[in-house]
C-alpha angles and dihedrals in degrees: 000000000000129000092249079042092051088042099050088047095064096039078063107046094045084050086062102033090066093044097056092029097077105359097067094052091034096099089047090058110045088051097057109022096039106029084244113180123219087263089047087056099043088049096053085047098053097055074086086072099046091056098048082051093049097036094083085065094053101047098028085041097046125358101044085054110024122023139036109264098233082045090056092039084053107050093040092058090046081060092037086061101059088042095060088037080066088037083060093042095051117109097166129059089227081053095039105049100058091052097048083039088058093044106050075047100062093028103054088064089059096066091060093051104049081059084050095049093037093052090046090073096040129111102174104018102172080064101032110042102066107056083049083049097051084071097070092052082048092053089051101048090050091048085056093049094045090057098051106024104030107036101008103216095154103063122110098263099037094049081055097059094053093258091148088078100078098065085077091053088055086044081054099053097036089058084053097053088051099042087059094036083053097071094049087057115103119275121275108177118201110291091214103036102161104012127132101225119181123216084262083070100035096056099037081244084140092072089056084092086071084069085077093075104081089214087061096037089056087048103046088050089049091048089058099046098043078055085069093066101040085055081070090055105048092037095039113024100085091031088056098043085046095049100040086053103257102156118217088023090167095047093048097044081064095082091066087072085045093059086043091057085048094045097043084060087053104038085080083064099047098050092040086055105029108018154230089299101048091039094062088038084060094043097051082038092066098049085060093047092047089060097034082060093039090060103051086032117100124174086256121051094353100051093103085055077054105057093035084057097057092043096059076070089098092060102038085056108029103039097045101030103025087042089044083047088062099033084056081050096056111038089045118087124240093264096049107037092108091043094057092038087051086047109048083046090051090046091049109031089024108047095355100062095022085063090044101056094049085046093045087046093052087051108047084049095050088056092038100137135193100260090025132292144340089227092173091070090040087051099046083061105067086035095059103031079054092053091047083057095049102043078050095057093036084069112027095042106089104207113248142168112254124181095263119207120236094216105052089174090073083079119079137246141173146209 
């Protein structure tokens, strides 16, 4: 390993650290160390969604005309560290919210900019990129098992004293570590100095034309409404396994990103033999499985319904986002490939998950009970609203070749 590749791998395994290391057990603690109701909670997810929908600006505004990517990177996780330092400090949700608002702000750019800086020193990116990427999955899955096996912040009585907190102080820390790492990455100078760019460009609108192919248009409507149920996932996961008893929840919910890494080595096999079509429907199938298994799991006798459960992450993410990723790819032109790409993450991250925390959030409320949650009844409505979008694309997709990648892993994924 060189020293730029050695270099690029850790950029990316501290950009996710930080990310695993305080979003996973977030619902947890707001509901029991703010009061926070199931509203609260999907508001504080979904700020998620209003920095993906933001972060075009940012880059499009700012990074991409007038300052070195790494430059930029740098600067907006110094700012990202004093945000989750408050985030650790905050002891009410009012207090809370702003602070956790600003932050998803400054840190969903930079996902876009670690790619930037990583494909500026690529030759050959569809072979290189991923092996730089796995790092970031890496850096997840160590900042879970840190929580629950180093440091064990997410057990009962931890949880009770207010332990959680601290993952916003090594979010904190570990921020800090990037933002000054950031400057010592290679250069990457702005890609469209100069240049005069409209709002079309900035916002990816010019790939809208792509929403006249029925096949697309299926797709792209398919790709908002499956981000309703994985807005479940990310808001209630921790907060059910927690609650039903399951011990080392973040440590276990790691293995989610494991399966992620395995499937993303076989997806290039599913869609060579089956297809664009089957490998989605497979994809949108095993959402309604995992909750099918959440909701008759329990941390006793049903705790291997559980894991499974969380493993069948790599599928529900790889084989419907990674696989709709290369399907954009493919059916956008060469002028317009950022732009689709911009445009189905701002329709997922951006309106799709943006409509699903405020719906988890109006579920899990509606089922608060007075010793927790009837988590049965939470977990019957992703199943079934999964299964409505895949019986939609089952019959509205026509199935179609597509160029297909062989390394699936260039593309890129996230928790």
């Amino acid at each position: 390993m060189n020293n730029v590749t050695l270099r690029l791998s850790l950029m990316m395994f501290l950009q996710f650290f930080i990310w695993g290391s305080w979003f996973v057990t977030l619902g947890t603690f707001l509901a029991n160390n703010l009061a926070a109701s199931g509203g609260q909670i999907g508001m504080a997810f979904s700020t998620q969604s209003w920095g993906a929908i933001i972060a075009p600006f940012i880059i499009g505004l700012i990074a991409d005309r007038y300052f070195n990517a790494e430059r930029i990177l740098g600067v907006l996780h110094l700012i990202g560290a004093v945000l989750m330092y408050c985030l650790y400090q905050a002891t009410d949700f009012s207090v809370f919210y702003p602070f956790v608002l600003g932050y998803m702000i400054v840190y969903m750019p930079t996902l876009a900019l670690v790619n930037s800086v990583a494909f500026s020193q690529m030759r050959e990116p569809s072979k290189q990129f991923g092996k730089i990427r796995v790092w970031g999955t890496i850096g997840w899955i160590v900042a879970g098992l840190s929580i629950s096996y180093l440091f064990a912040w997410d057990g009962k009585d931890a949880i009770a004293q207010g332990m959680l907190a601290n993952t916003f102080l090594l979010s904190a820390a570990a921020s800090l570590l990037l933002g000054l790492f950031s400057f010592m990455l290679p250069k990457t100078p702005p890609k469209s100095a100069g240049e005069q760019m409209g709002l079309h460009e900035i916002l990816g609108l010019d790939a809208l034309a792509l929403l006249k192919d029925k096949n697309f248009l299926v797709f792209f409507i398919s790709s908002i409404l499956i981000c309703i149920p994985l807005a479940f996932y990310y808001q209630n996961a921790n907060p059910f396994l927690t609650e039903t008893g399951v011990t080392n929840a973040t440590g276990k919910m790691t293995l989610g990103q494991v399966s992620e890494v395995v499937f993303m080595l076989i997806l290039p096999v599913f869609l060579n033999r089956f297809g664009i079509k089957i490998t989605l429907l497979i994809g949108m199938l095993a959402w309604v499985l995992r909750y099918v298994l959440f909701a008759y799991g329990n941390a006793d006798s049903g705790i291997v319904l559980l894991m499974v459960g969380i493993a069948l992450h790599g599928v529900c993410y790889d084989f419907f986002f990674v696989s709709g990723q290369i399907y954009t790819d493919s059916k956008a032109g060469a002028k317009v490939k950022n732009a689709a790409q911009g445009l189905i993450t701002l329709a997922t991250y951006g309106i799709g998950m943006l409509a699903g925390f405020w719906i988890a959030g109006k579920i899990t409320d509606s089922y608060a009970t007075e010793f927790g949650h009837a988590w049965f009844n939470i977990w019957l409505f992703p199943a079934v609203f999964a299964f409505a979008v895949f019986l939609l694309f089952m019959l509205a997709f026509k199935n179609e070749k597509i160029a297909i990648n062989k390394q699936a892993g260039a593309y890129d994924e996230s928790n």
